[in-house]
Short mmCIF file of C-alpha atoms in Angstrom, two decimals:
data_model
loop_
_atom_site.label_atom_id
_atom_site.label_comp_id
_atom_site.label_asym_id
_atom_site.label_seq_id
_atom_site.Cartn_x
_atom_site.Cartn_y
_atom_site.Cartn_z
CA MET A 6 40.34 35.34 172.03
CA THR A 7 42.30 36.28 168.94
CA TRP A 8 42.64 34.66 165.54
CA TRP A 9 45.96 33.09 166.55
CA THR A 10 44.35 31.41 169.58
CA ASP A 11 40.82 30.64 168.39
CA ASP A 12 39.45 28.19 165.81
CA SER A 13 38.58 30.67 163.07
CA PRO A 14 39.47 29.54 159.53
CA ILE A 15 42.74 30.79 158.02
CA PRO A 16 42.70 31.24 154.23
CA ASP A 17 45.26 29.08 152.44
CA PRO A 18 44.00 28.63 148.85
CA LEU A 19 47.37 27.58 147.44
CA ASP A 20 48.49 25.54 150.47
CA LYS A 21 51.46 27.91 150.94
CA GLY A 22 50.72 28.20 154.63
CA ALA A 23 50.61 24.44 155.09
CA ARG A 24 53.79 24.13 153.02
CA ALA A 25 55.61 26.60 155.28
CA VAL A 26 54.48 24.75 158.40
CA LYS A 27 55.62 21.42 156.94
CA PHE A 28 59.08 22.79 156.11
CA ILE A 29 59.60 24.31 159.56
CA GLU A 30 58.55 21.09 161.27
CA LEU A 31 61.20 19.19 159.29
CA LEU A 32 63.88 21.29 161.01
CA LYS A 33 65.56 20.02 164.15
CA LEU A 34 66.01 21.97 167.37
CA HIS A 35 69.61 22.78 168.19
CA GLU A 36 69.75 23.32 171.96
CA GLY A 37 68.20 22.38 175.27
CA ARG A 38 66.66 19.09 176.29
CA LEU A 39 64.89 18.77 172.91
CA ALA A 40 68.04 19.26 170.80
CA GLY A 41 68.02 16.98 167.79
CA GLN A 42 64.23 16.56 167.80
CA ARG A 43 61.89 17.93 165.14
CA PHE A 44 60.61 21.47 165.64
CA ARG A 45 56.97 20.92 166.51
CA LEU A 46 55.26 24.29 166.19
CA ALA A 47 52.92 25.17 169.01
CA ARG A 48 49.36 25.76 167.89
CA TRP A 49 49.65 29.55 168.08
CA GLN A 50 52.94 29.49 166.15
CA GLN A 51 51.42 27.25 163.50
CA ARG A 52 48.45 29.57 163.03
CA ILE A 53 50.74 32.59 162.69
CA VAL A 54 52.86 30.85 160.03
CA ARG A 55 49.77 29.71 158.12
CA ARG A 56 48.27 33.22 158.19
CA VAL A 57 51.45 34.95 157.01
CA TYR A 58 52.17 32.58 154.12
CA GLY A 59 48.77 31.14 153.29
CA ASP A 60 46.71 34.31 152.87
CA THR A 61 47.53 35.17 149.24
CA ARG A 62 46.29 37.49 146.53
CA ASP A 63 44.90 36.33 143.20
CA ASP A 64 48.40 36.41 141.69
CA GLY A 65 49.71 34.06 144.40
CA ARG A 66 51.73 36.66 146.28
CA ARG A 67 51.35 37.15 150.01
CA LYS A 68 48.89 39.75 151.22
CA VAL A 69 51.04 40.32 154.30
CA LYS A 70 54.21 42.35 153.75
CA THR A 71 55.01 43.24 157.36
CA VAL A 72 54.44 41.12 160.47
CA PHE A 73 54.71 42.77 163.88
CA ILE A 74 54.94 40.24 166.71
CA LEU A 75 55.01 41.62 170.26
CA LEU A 76 56.02 38.68 172.41
CA PRO A 77 57.41 38.60 175.97
CA ARG A 78 60.82 37.16 176.70
CA GLY A 79 61.19 33.41 176.93
CA ASN A 80 58.47 32.51 174.41
CA GLY A 81 60.65 31.11 171.65
CA LYS A 82 61.25 34.21 169.56
CA THR A 83 64.78 33.16 168.61
CA THR A 84 63.84 29.65 167.50
CA LEU A 85 60.90 30.88 165.46
CA SER A 86 63.00 33.65 163.89
CA ALA A 87 65.70 31.18 162.88
CA ALA A 88 63.16 28.80 161.35
CA LEU A 89 61.55 31.60 159.36
CA GLY A 90 64.96 32.71 158.15
CA LEU A 91 65.70 29.20 156.87
CA LEU A 92 62.25 29.06 155.26
CA HIS A 93 63.36 32.01 153.10
CA LEU A 94 66.95 30.81 152.61
CA ILE A 95 66.53 27.16 151.63
CA GLY A 96 62.79 26.51 151.98
CA PRO A 97 59.85 27.05 149.65
CA GLU A 98 59.90 30.83 150.24
CA LYS A 99 63.45 31.31 148.93
CA ASP A 100 64.14 33.85 146.18
CA PRO A 101 66.82 33.54 143.50
CA ALA A 102 69.87 35.28 144.96
CA GLY A 103 67.78 35.99 148.02
CA GLN A 104 69.06 38.07 150.90
CA VAL A 105 67.68 37.08 154.29
CA VAL A 106 68.76 39.59 156.92
CA ALA A 107 68.64 39.11 160.69
CA ALA A 108 69.02 42.67 161.98
CA ALA A 109 69.40 43.87 165.56
CA ALA A 110 70.80 46.70 167.66
CA ASP A 111 74.28 45.19 167.75
CA ARG A 112 76.13 42.36 166.07
CA GLU A 113 75.94 40.12 169.13
CA GLN A 114 72.15 40.39 169.28
CA ALA A 115 71.86 39.90 165.52
CA SER A 116 74.01 36.80 165.80
CA ILE A 117 71.52 35.06 168.09
CA ALA A 118 69.06 34.21 165.30
CA TYR A 119 71.95 33.47 162.93
CA ASN A 120 73.52 31.06 165.44
CA ALA A 121 70.17 29.32 165.95
CA ALA A 122 69.77 28.90 162.19
CA ALA A 123 73.32 27.54 161.88
CA GLY A 124 72.60 25.19 164.78
CA MET A 125 69.50 23.84 163.07
CA ILE A 126 71.47 23.20 159.90
CA ALA A 127 74.15 21.35 161.87
CA GLN A 128 71.48 18.93 163.16
CA ASP A 129 70.61 17.72 159.64
CA ARG A 130 73.11 16.05 157.32
CA THR A 131 71.12 17.01 154.23
CA LEU A 132 71.06 20.71 155.17
CA VAL A 133 74.78 20.63 155.93
CA GLY A 134 75.36 19.47 152.35
CA LEU A 135 73.08 22.14 150.90
CA THR A 136 74.67 25.12 152.65
CA ARG A 137 77.98 26.78 153.36
CA ILE A 138 78.41 28.47 156.74
CA ASN A 139 80.89 31.28 157.31
CA PRO A 140 80.94 31.92 161.07
CA SER A 141 83.55 34.69 160.83
CA TYR A 142 81.18 36.86 158.78
CA LYS A 143 77.95 35.48 160.25
CA VAL A 144 76.71 34.40 156.80
CA ILE A 145 75.04 31.20 155.61
CA HIS A 146 75.13 30.57 151.85
CA HIS A 147 72.80 28.41 149.76
CA PRO A 148 74.87 27.96 146.58
CA LYS A 149 72.11 26.43 144.46
CA SER A 150 69.84 29.50 144.70
CA ARG A 151 72.74 31.92 145.30
CA SER A 152 70.92 33.03 148.44
CA ARG A 153 72.39 33.97 151.80
CA LEU A 154 71.29 34.60 155.36
CA MET A 155 73.34 37.18 157.25
CA ALA A 156 73.42 38.92 160.63
CA VAL A 157 73.72 42.71 160.53
CA SER A 158 73.69 45.45 163.12
CA HIS A 159 72.87 49.14 163.10
CA GLU A 160 75.91 50.39 161.17
CA ALA A 161 73.60 51.13 158.25
CA TYR A 162 76.20 52.96 156.19
CA SER A 163 77.54 49.58 155.05
CA LYS A 164 74.14 48.22 154.01
CA HIS A 165 73.46 50.37 150.94
CA GLY A 166 73.26 48.43 147.69
CA MET A 167 71.53 45.43 149.24
CA SER A 168 68.38 43.77 147.88
CA VAL A 169 66.71 42.24 150.92
CA SER A 170 64.08 39.56 150.31
CA CYS A 171 63.27 38.84 153.97
CA LEU A 172 64.06 41.11 156.90
CA ILE A 173 63.88 39.70 160.42
CA ALA A 174 64.07 42.68 162.78
CA ASP A 175 64.90 41.54 166.28
CA GLU A 176 64.15 43.54 169.47
CA VAL A 177 63.61 46.85 167.67
CA HIS A 178 62.96 48.54 171.02
CA ALA A 179 66.76 48.45 171.54
CA TRP A 180 67.72 49.89 168.14
CA PRO A 181 69.62 53.16 168.76
CA LYS A 182 68.38 54.79 165.55
CA ARG A 183 66.16 54.01 162.60
CA GLU A 184 68.60 54.43 159.73
CA ILE A 185 69.19 50.70 159.32
CA TRP A 186 65.42 50.16 159.15
CA ASP A 187 65.05 52.75 156.41
CA VAL A 188 68.00 51.44 154.41
CA LEU A 189 66.98 47.78 154.58
CA ARG A 190 63.30 48.44 153.95
CA GLN A 191 64.02 50.62 150.94
CA SER A 192 66.25 47.90 149.50
CA MET A 193 63.26 45.53 149.43
CA GLY A 194 61.66 47.46 146.59
CA LYS A 195 63.76 45.43 144.17
CA ARG A 196 61.97 42.21 145.22
CA ASP A 197 58.64 40.91 143.91
CA ASP A 198 57.34 39.49 147.20
CA PRO A 199 59.46 40.72 150.15
CA LEU A 200 58.55 40.15 153.78
CA THR A 201 59.46 42.02 156.97
CA ILE A 202 59.12 40.17 160.27
CA VAL A 203 59.45 42.27 163.43
CA ILE A 204 59.71 40.21 166.63
CA THR A 205 60.23 42.23 169.78
CA THR A 206 59.40 42.68 173.42
CA ALA A 207 57.90 45.94 174.68
CA GLY A 208 60.05 49.05 174.85
CA ALA A 209 60.28 52.24 176.85
CA GLY A 210 59.41 55.71 175.61
CA VAL A 211 56.84 57.00 173.16
CA HIS A 212 59.21 58.16 170.44
CA GLY A 213 61.33 56.38 167.88
CA LEU A 214 61.03 53.47 165.49
CA ALA A 215 59.86 50.80 167.94
CA PHE A 216 57.00 52.86 169.35
CA ASP A 217 55.97 54.06 165.88
CA LEU A 218 55.66 50.43 164.75
CA TYR A 219 53.88 49.43 167.96
CA ASP A 220 51.48 52.35 167.74
CA TYR A 221 50.68 51.52 164.11
CA ALA A 222 50.18 47.86 165.02
CA LYS A 223 47.69 48.88 167.73
CA LYS A 224 45.75 50.99 165.25
CA VAL A 225 45.60 48.18 162.69
CA ALA A 226 44.58 45.68 165.37
CA SER A 227 41.77 47.96 166.59
CA GLY A 228 40.51 48.70 163.07
CA GLU A 229 41.35 52.38 163.32
CA VAL A 230 43.69 51.85 160.36
CA VAL A 231 42.84 49.39 157.56
CA ASP A 232 46.01 47.81 156.14
CA GLU A 233 45.86 44.19 154.99
CA THR A 234 49.62 44.24 154.30
CA PHE A 235 50.44 44.79 157.99
CA LEU A 236 49.75 41.92 160.41
CA PRO A 237 49.81 42.79 164.14
CA ILE A 238 50.21 39.98 166.69
CA LEU A 239 50.17 41.51 170.14
CA TYR A 240 50.75 39.47 173.27
CA GLU A 241 50.42 42.19 175.92
CA ALA A 242 48.66 42.80 179.20
CA ASP A 243 46.55 45.88 179.85
CA LYS A 244 48.36 48.65 181.70
CA ASP A 245 45.90 48.41 184.58
CA ALA A 246 46.08 44.60 184.79
CA ASP A 247 47.23 43.03 188.05
CA TRP A 248 50.83 42.18 187.19
CA ARG A 249 50.92 39.58 190.01
CA ASP A 250 47.98 37.58 188.63
CA GLU A 251 49.21 34.30 187.14
CA GLU A 252 46.21 34.20 184.80
CA VAL A 253 47.49 37.45 183.28
CA TRP A 254 50.91 35.85 182.86
CA LYS A 255 49.41 32.87 181.06
CA ALA A 256 47.35 35.06 178.74
CA VAL A 257 50.40 36.86 177.36
CA ASN A 258 53.01 34.09 177.64
CA PRO A 259 51.81 31.28 175.37
CA ALA A 260 54.93 29.23 176.09
CA LEU A 261 53.70 28.65 179.65
CA ALA A 262 50.92 26.41 178.34
CA ASP A 263 53.25 24.78 175.82
CA GLY A 264 55.76 23.80 178.49
CA PHE A 265 58.84 25.67 177.27
CA ARG A 266 58.48 28.63 179.64
CA SER A 267 59.14 28.22 183.36
CA LEU A 268 56.27 29.30 185.59
CA GLU A 269 58.47 28.87 188.66
CA GLU A 270 61.06 31.30 187.25
CA MET A 271 58.31 33.88 186.71
CA ARG A 272 57.07 33.38 190.27
CA ILE A 273 60.57 34.01 191.64
CA SER A 274 60.91 37.16 189.53
CA ALA A 275 57.48 38.39 190.66
CA ARG A 276 58.36 37.89 194.35
CA GLN A 277 61.49 39.98 193.91
CA ALA A 278 59.57 42.59 191.92
CA THR A 279 57.10 42.97 194.78
CA GLU A 280 59.89 44.31 196.98
CA ILE A 281 62.06 46.09 194.40
CA PRO A 282 60.29 48.80 192.36
CA ALA A 283 62.89 48.79 189.58
CA GLN A 284 62.41 45.06 189.06
CA ARG A 285 58.65 45.56 189.09
CA GLU A 286 58.81 47.81 186.04
CA ALA A 287 61.16 45.38 184.32
CA PHE A 288 58.80 42.48 185.09
CA LYS A 289 55.83 44.32 183.62
CA ARG A 290 57.77 45.27 180.52
CA TYR A 291 59.65 42.05 179.72
CA TYR A 292 57.23 39.44 181.04
CA LEU A 293 53.87 41.14 180.34
CA ASN A 294 54.81 43.40 177.41
CA ILE A 295 53.43 46.53 179.08
CA TRP A 296 54.99 49.38 177.14
CA SER A 297 56.71 51.94 179.37
CA ASP A 298 56.05 55.62 178.68
CA GLY A 299 59.56 56.67 179.59
CA ALA A 300 62.34 55.47 181.85
CA PRO A 301 62.52 51.73 182.63
CA ASP A 302 62.32 52.64 186.33
CA PRO A 303 60.03 55.68 186.12
CA TRP A 304 59.31 58.15 188.85
CA LEU A 305 55.67 58.68 187.87
CA ASP A 306 52.62 56.91 186.56
CA MET A 307 52.14 58.89 183.36
CA GLU A 308 48.42 58.13 183.24
CA LEU A 309 48.18 60.08 186.48
CA TYR A 310 50.32 62.86 185.05
CA ASP A 311 48.15 63.09 181.94
CA LYS A 312 45.10 64.01 184.00
CA GLY A 313 46.51 67.54 184.11
CA GLY A 314 46.63 67.85 180.33
CA ALA A 315 43.58 70.08 179.76
CA PRO A 316 44.45 73.22 177.73
CA ILE A 317 45.77 76.18 179.69
CA ASP A 318 44.79 79.78 178.91
CA ALA A 319 48.13 81.57 179.30
CA ASP A 320 46.45 84.96 178.86
CA ALA A 321 44.23 84.34 181.87
CA LEU A 322 47.35 83.97 184.00
CA GLU A 323 48.65 87.45 183.17
CA GLY A 324 49.37 89.52 186.25
CA ARG A 325 49.42 86.50 188.55
CA ALA A 326 52.39 85.68 190.76
CA CYS A 327 54.64 82.84 189.61
CA TRP A 328 57.95 81.25 190.46
CA LEU A 329 60.49 80.14 187.85
CA GLY A 330 62.70 77.07 187.84
CA VAL A 331 65.66 77.21 185.44
CA ASP A 332 67.85 74.24 184.48
CA LEU A 333 70.61 75.48 182.21
CA SER A 334 72.18 73.00 179.83
CA SER A 335 75.64 72.40 178.62
CA THR A 336 76.25 74.36 175.45
CA GLN A 337 74.63 71.80 173.11
CA ASP A 338 71.90 70.36 175.32
CA LEU A 339 68.32 71.16 176.36
CA THR A 340 67.67 74.18 178.58
CA ALA A 341 64.37 74.46 180.47
CA VAL A 342 62.50 77.32 182.11
CA VAL A 343 59.26 76.42 183.92
CA ALA A 344 56.86 78.85 185.62
CA ALA A 345 54.73 77.56 188.50
CA PHE A 346 51.56 79.42 189.47
CA ALA A 347 50.11 78.53 192.89
CA ASP A 348 46.40 77.76 192.50
CA ASP A 349 43.69 78.28 195.12
CA ASP A 350 43.12 74.53 195.56
CA GLY A 351 46.69 73.85 196.69
CA GLY A 352 47.82 72.84 193.23
CA TYR A 353 49.96 74.40 190.54
CA THR A 354 49.69 75.48 186.93
CA LEU A 355 52.87 75.05 184.89
CA LEU A 356 54.02 76.96 181.81
CA PRO A 357 57.29 75.68 180.26
CA TRP A 358 59.81 77.03 177.75
CA PHE A 359 62.54 74.88 176.20
CA PHE A 360 65.67 75.87 174.25
CA CYS A 361 67.99 73.89 172.01
CA PRO A 362 70.65 74.86 169.43
CA ALA A 363 69.11 75.20 165.97
CA ASP A 364 72.08 73.83 164.04
CA ASN A 365 71.99 70.34 165.56
CA LEU A 366 68.23 69.75 165.77
CA ALA A 367 68.15 67.39 162.78
CA LYS A 368 71.22 65.48 164.00
CA ARG A 369 69.80 65.27 167.52
CA GLN A 370 66.46 64.00 166.15
CA GLU A 371 68.22 61.26 164.18
CA ARG A 372 70.43 60.28 167.12
CA ASP A 373 67.77 60.32 169.84
CA GLN A 374 64.71 59.46 167.71
CA ILE A 375 62.90 62.37 169.34
CA PRO A 376 60.78 64.78 167.18
CA TYR A 377 62.77 67.93 167.89
CA LEU A 378 62.06 69.41 164.45
CA ARG A 379 58.29 68.98 164.80
CA TRP A 380 58.36 70.39 168.33
CA ALA A 381 60.23 73.43 167.02
CA GLU A 382 57.73 73.90 164.17
CA GLU A 383 54.83 73.67 166.61
CA GLY A 384 56.38 76.21 169.00
CA HIS A 385 57.05 73.76 171.84
CA LEU A 386 60.82 74.19 171.51
CA ILE A 387 62.77 77.41 170.87
CA PRO A 388 65.76 76.84 168.56
CA THR A 389 68.55 79.31 169.30
CA PRO A 390 70.90 80.29 166.45
CA GLY A 391 74.14 78.36 166.09
CA ASN A 392 75.29 75.02 167.44
CA VAL A 393 75.27 75.97 171.14
CA VAL A 394 72.47 77.23 173.37
CA ASP A 395 72.42 81.02 173.21
CA PHE A 396 71.74 82.05 176.80
CA GLY A 397 70.84 85.51 175.49
CA PHE A 398 67.61 84.00 174.16
CA VAL A 399 66.96 82.44 177.54
CA GLU A 400 67.47 85.80 179.26
CA GLU A 401 65.17 87.56 176.78
CA THR A 402 62.47 84.95 177.31
CA ILE A 403 62.72 85.30 181.09
CA ALA A 404 62.44 89.09 180.68
CA GLU A 405 59.27 88.60 178.59
CA ILE A 406 57.86 86.25 181.24
CA ALA A 407 58.58 88.83 183.94
CA ALA A 408 56.85 91.53 181.89
CA ARG A 409 53.73 89.39 181.52
CA TYR A 410 53.55 87.72 184.92
CA ARG A 411 54.62 88.71 188.44
CA VAL A 412 57.79 86.67 188.83
CA GLN A 413 58.53 86.31 192.56
CA GLU A 414 61.72 84.27 192.42
CA ILE A 415 63.90 82.52 189.91
CA ALA A 416 65.37 79.27 191.25
CA ILE A 417 68.38 78.31 189.16
CA ASP A 418 70.86 75.48 189.24
CA PRO A 419 74.23 77.14 189.96
CA ALA A 420 75.95 74.91 187.42
CA MET A 421 76.76 77.02 184.35
CA SER A 422 74.77 79.98 185.73
CA ALA A 423 77.64 82.32 186.62
CA GLY A 424 77.14 84.46 183.53
CA ILE A 425 73.36 84.63 183.40
CA VAL A 426 72.64 85.35 187.09
CA PRO A 427 74.16 88.87 187.23
CA ARG A 428 72.29 89.88 184.07
CA LEU A 429 68.98 88.64 185.49
CA GLN A 430 69.68 90.52 188.72
CA ASP A 431 70.41 93.63 186.70
CA MET A 432 66.83 93.32 185.38
CA GLY A 433 65.63 93.62 188.97
CA LEU A 434 64.74 89.95 189.25
CA ASN A 435 65.14 87.96 192.47
CA VAL A 436 67.50 85.08 191.65
CA LEU A 437 68.53 82.32 194.03
CA HIS A 438 70.73 79.27 193.65
CA PHE A 439 68.92 75.95 193.97
CA ARG A 440 71.32 73.04 194.05
CA GLN A 441 70.43 69.54 192.90
CA GLY A 442 71.37 67.68 196.10
CA TRP A 443 69.15 65.65 198.41
CA LEU A 444 68.69 68.48 200.92
CA SER A 445 67.10 70.83 198.41
CA MET A 446 65.46 68.39 195.99
CA THR A 447 63.76 66.12 198.55
CA PRO A 448 61.06 68.64 199.57
CA ALA A 449 60.75 69.78 195.94
CA ILE A 450 60.10 66.27 194.67
CA LYS A 451 57.79 65.38 197.56
CA GLU A 452 55.63 68.46 196.98
CA THR A 453 55.49 67.77 193.25
CA GLU A 454 54.47 64.16 193.94
CA ARG A 455 51.79 65.30 196.40
CA ALA A 456 50.22 67.67 193.91
CA LEU A 457 50.36 65.08 191.11
CA LEU A 458 48.76 62.36 193.26
CA ALA A 459 46.02 64.83 194.20
CA GLY A 460 45.44 65.65 190.54
CA LYS A 461 46.37 69.26 191.15
CA ILE A 462 49.11 69.91 188.61
CA ARG A 463 47.97 71.48 185.34
CA HIS A 464 50.47 71.43 182.49
CA GLY A 465 48.36 71.61 179.35
CA GLY A 466 49.87 68.46 177.87
CA HIS A 467 53.01 70.24 176.68
CA PRO A 468 54.82 67.42 174.80
CA VAL A 469 58.38 68.31 175.75
CA LEU A 470 57.50 68.68 179.42
CA ARG A 471 55.64 65.37 179.35
CA TRP A 472 58.64 63.68 177.75
CA ASN A 473 60.90 65.03 180.50
CA PHE A 474 58.57 63.86 183.28
CA ALA A 475 58.26 60.42 181.68
CA ASN A 476 62.06 60.10 181.63
CA ALA A 477 62.58 61.11 185.25
CA VAL A 478 64.13 58.59 187.65
CA ILE A 479 64.57 59.24 191.36
CA ASP A 480 67.70 58.48 193.37
CA PRO A 481 66.43 57.76 196.93
CA GLY A 482 69.80 58.36 198.53
CA PRO A 483 71.71 56.21 201.03
CA THR A 484 68.95 56.28 203.65
CA GLY A 485 66.04 55.71 201.27
CA ASP A 486 63.99 58.59 202.69
CA THR A 487 65.49 61.37 200.58
CA ALA A 488 65.11 62.05 196.87
CA ARG A 489 66.81 63.77 194.00
CA PHE A 490 66.64 63.39 190.24
CA SER A 491 69.17 61.05 188.67
CA LYS A 492 70.20 62.22 185.22
CA ALA A 493 72.58 59.27 184.99
CA LYS A 494 69.76 56.72 185.42
CA SER A 495 67.17 58.58 183.36
CA ALA A 496 66.64 57.33 179.82
CA GLU A 497 66.50 60.80 178.25
CA LYS A 498 66.28 64.47 179.15
CA ILE A 499 64.61 65.47 182.43
CA ASP A 500 65.43 69.19 182.52
CA GLY A 501 61.77 70.25 182.44
CA ALA A 502 60.88 67.99 185.37
CA VAL A 503 63.81 69.38 187.38
CA SER A 504 62.81 72.98 186.60
CA ALA A 505 59.17 72.29 187.45
CA ALA A 506 60.06 70.77 190.82
CA MET A 507 62.30 73.73 191.68
CA ALA A 508 59.56 76.21 190.74
CA ILE A 509 56.89 74.27 192.66
CA SER A 510 59.15 74.09 195.71
CA ARG A 511 59.63 77.84 195.80
CA ALA A 512 55.93 78.49 195.19
CA GLN A 513 55.04 76.14 198.03
CA ALA A 514 57.61 77.70 200.38
CA SER A 515 56.32 81.19 199.65
CA ALA A 516 52.74 80.07 200.29
CA THR A 517 53.60 78.72 203.76
CA GLY A 518 55.54 81.72 204.97
CA PRO A 519 57.96 84.48 204.02
CA SER A 520 60.92 83.40 201.95
CA ILE A 521 64.11 82.85 203.92
CA PHE A 522 65.73 84.99 201.26
CA GLU A 523 63.95 88.00 202.76
CA SER A 524 65.79 87.47 206.07
CA ASP A 525 68.66 89.83 206.94
CA TRP A 526 70.95 86.99 208.09
CA ILE A 527 70.71 84.81 205.00
CA GLY A 528 73.58 86.46 203.14
CA ASN A 529 74.81 84.32 200.26
CA PHE A 530 73.11 81.10 201.39
CA SER A 531 72.22 78.59 198.69
CA PHE A 532 70.49 75.22 198.94
CA ALA A 533 72.92 72.32 199.27
#
C-alpha cells in the first residue's frame, strides 16, 4: 500500500487540496462515452491532487514543487494533465500573467494535453466566455488574469525569456535532449510558487533526463534522499515480477479498477507478447512501467550481465594470451577495442578501450544525453585530438596492449580498416578480417550468450562497455536460427558489444583447435 491508495490522512490545513479537487470535478470530460459529464476523479487521483495542493507551509505556499508521476499507458494521464493545466490557468491556482506550459518531445505530443484542455473548455459555456482559444498557435488565453496555457516542444532556443508558473512535462522518456527542461525550469525562478508536474511512462536506457528524474524519484521514495519539495508517485512492477500475472497488471494500472482501462485489451497484448519477444519488452515497459536498461528490444538481461561486474586486476593478466576485437568507427563516432582472455573455467575476462573525438564530446553529450565528458575524465573513454577519431591513437593503444599481453589475433571489421591493417601487420601482429554478417557473427553471439548465461564473463563493470551491451539488439536473420548485431535497430552505440563478441569468438576458436589462419590453403580468406 502507498499513501495514494491507503487511508492515511493527507494534510490540508487551508483546504487548498479540497479546493483543487472541487474545481477539477466541475470540469466536463470532452471525449469518449462520458463526454459532457463531470470529471469525477478516481480515489487515487483525488488523493494525489489533495497531497500536491493541500500540503502547505506556514506561509501558505505548497511544500511540493515537483511531482513525478510514473503511470502506465491508458490510465488517464492526458485527462488529468489537462485538468491540472486548467487549474493553473483559470482555477484557484492561477497566477497573475501566469504561464502554464504543456511540454513534450514534439509539438504533436505537446498538443495532446492542450487539445484535451480546449475540449474541456468547449463543454462549458461559462469557460468558453472566460477564455480565448488560438488553435493555430496552440494557446489558450485567460484575459482577466492575463494568463495563458500553451503547448511547446523541444526547440528550446525559442523559450528563453519565459516566466513559467506551471510546467506539465509529458512523456519525458521521449525527450531527445534536456535543454528545454533546463530553460523552462530556470524560468520558474521568477515565480513565487511554481509547480512542475512530470507525467510519464517508463523509458529505456540509464542515461539522460528521464532516467535522472526517475532515479531521483526512487531515492526520495525509498528515503535514501530527503526532499519534501519532490513528490514521487510510482506505479511500477518489480523487474522480476511475472509480467503475465493479472494481479500485477491491476497493481500498477489503477484505471483497471476504475473501469476506464480495458482488461481485455491487455490480455490480447499479453498473448501476442508471449510469442513475440519484441512485444514482450514493450508490454513490460508501457503496461507495467518496468524501466528498460537499454534497447526497447534488448539482446540481454542486464541483471545477468551485471553479475560479471567485480573489479578486474589488469596487472594480474600481464603475460597472458588474449584476442582482440576491433570495431572502427566512422570519423566522428565511437571506436572500440576489446581484449578477451580465455579463463580456465570456460569463461572470458574482458578489457575494453574506447575512443571518441575530443572536440565534439560536449556536443555529443548534449545530443545523446550520455555522460561522455565524465567517462573521459574517469579514464573510461580516450578522447583523441580533433573532431575525428585519430586512428593513430588506436594503433598506439593496440601496440601498448601487445607489449603488455600476448595478443594472439586481432579480429577487425574490414569496414574502414584498409589503412590501419597494414600498420598493425608491420608491428608483427596477426590481423584478420571479421565481417559482420550472419555467417561470422552467429557463432560469436552464441558463444557470448553461452558464457553470459553461465555467469562466466568478467568485465569489471566498465560503464561504456555496459552501455554498449545494454543497447545491443539482435537480427535473427530470415531463417530465425542465425544472429548478427543490428546497429539500425539498436537504440545507441553497440561497438563494444560487437568487439567483445568478435574477440570471444576468436578466443573460443583457438581454444578448440588450431586457427584456420595457420593453414597453408587459407590465403586471403575472410569471414563473410
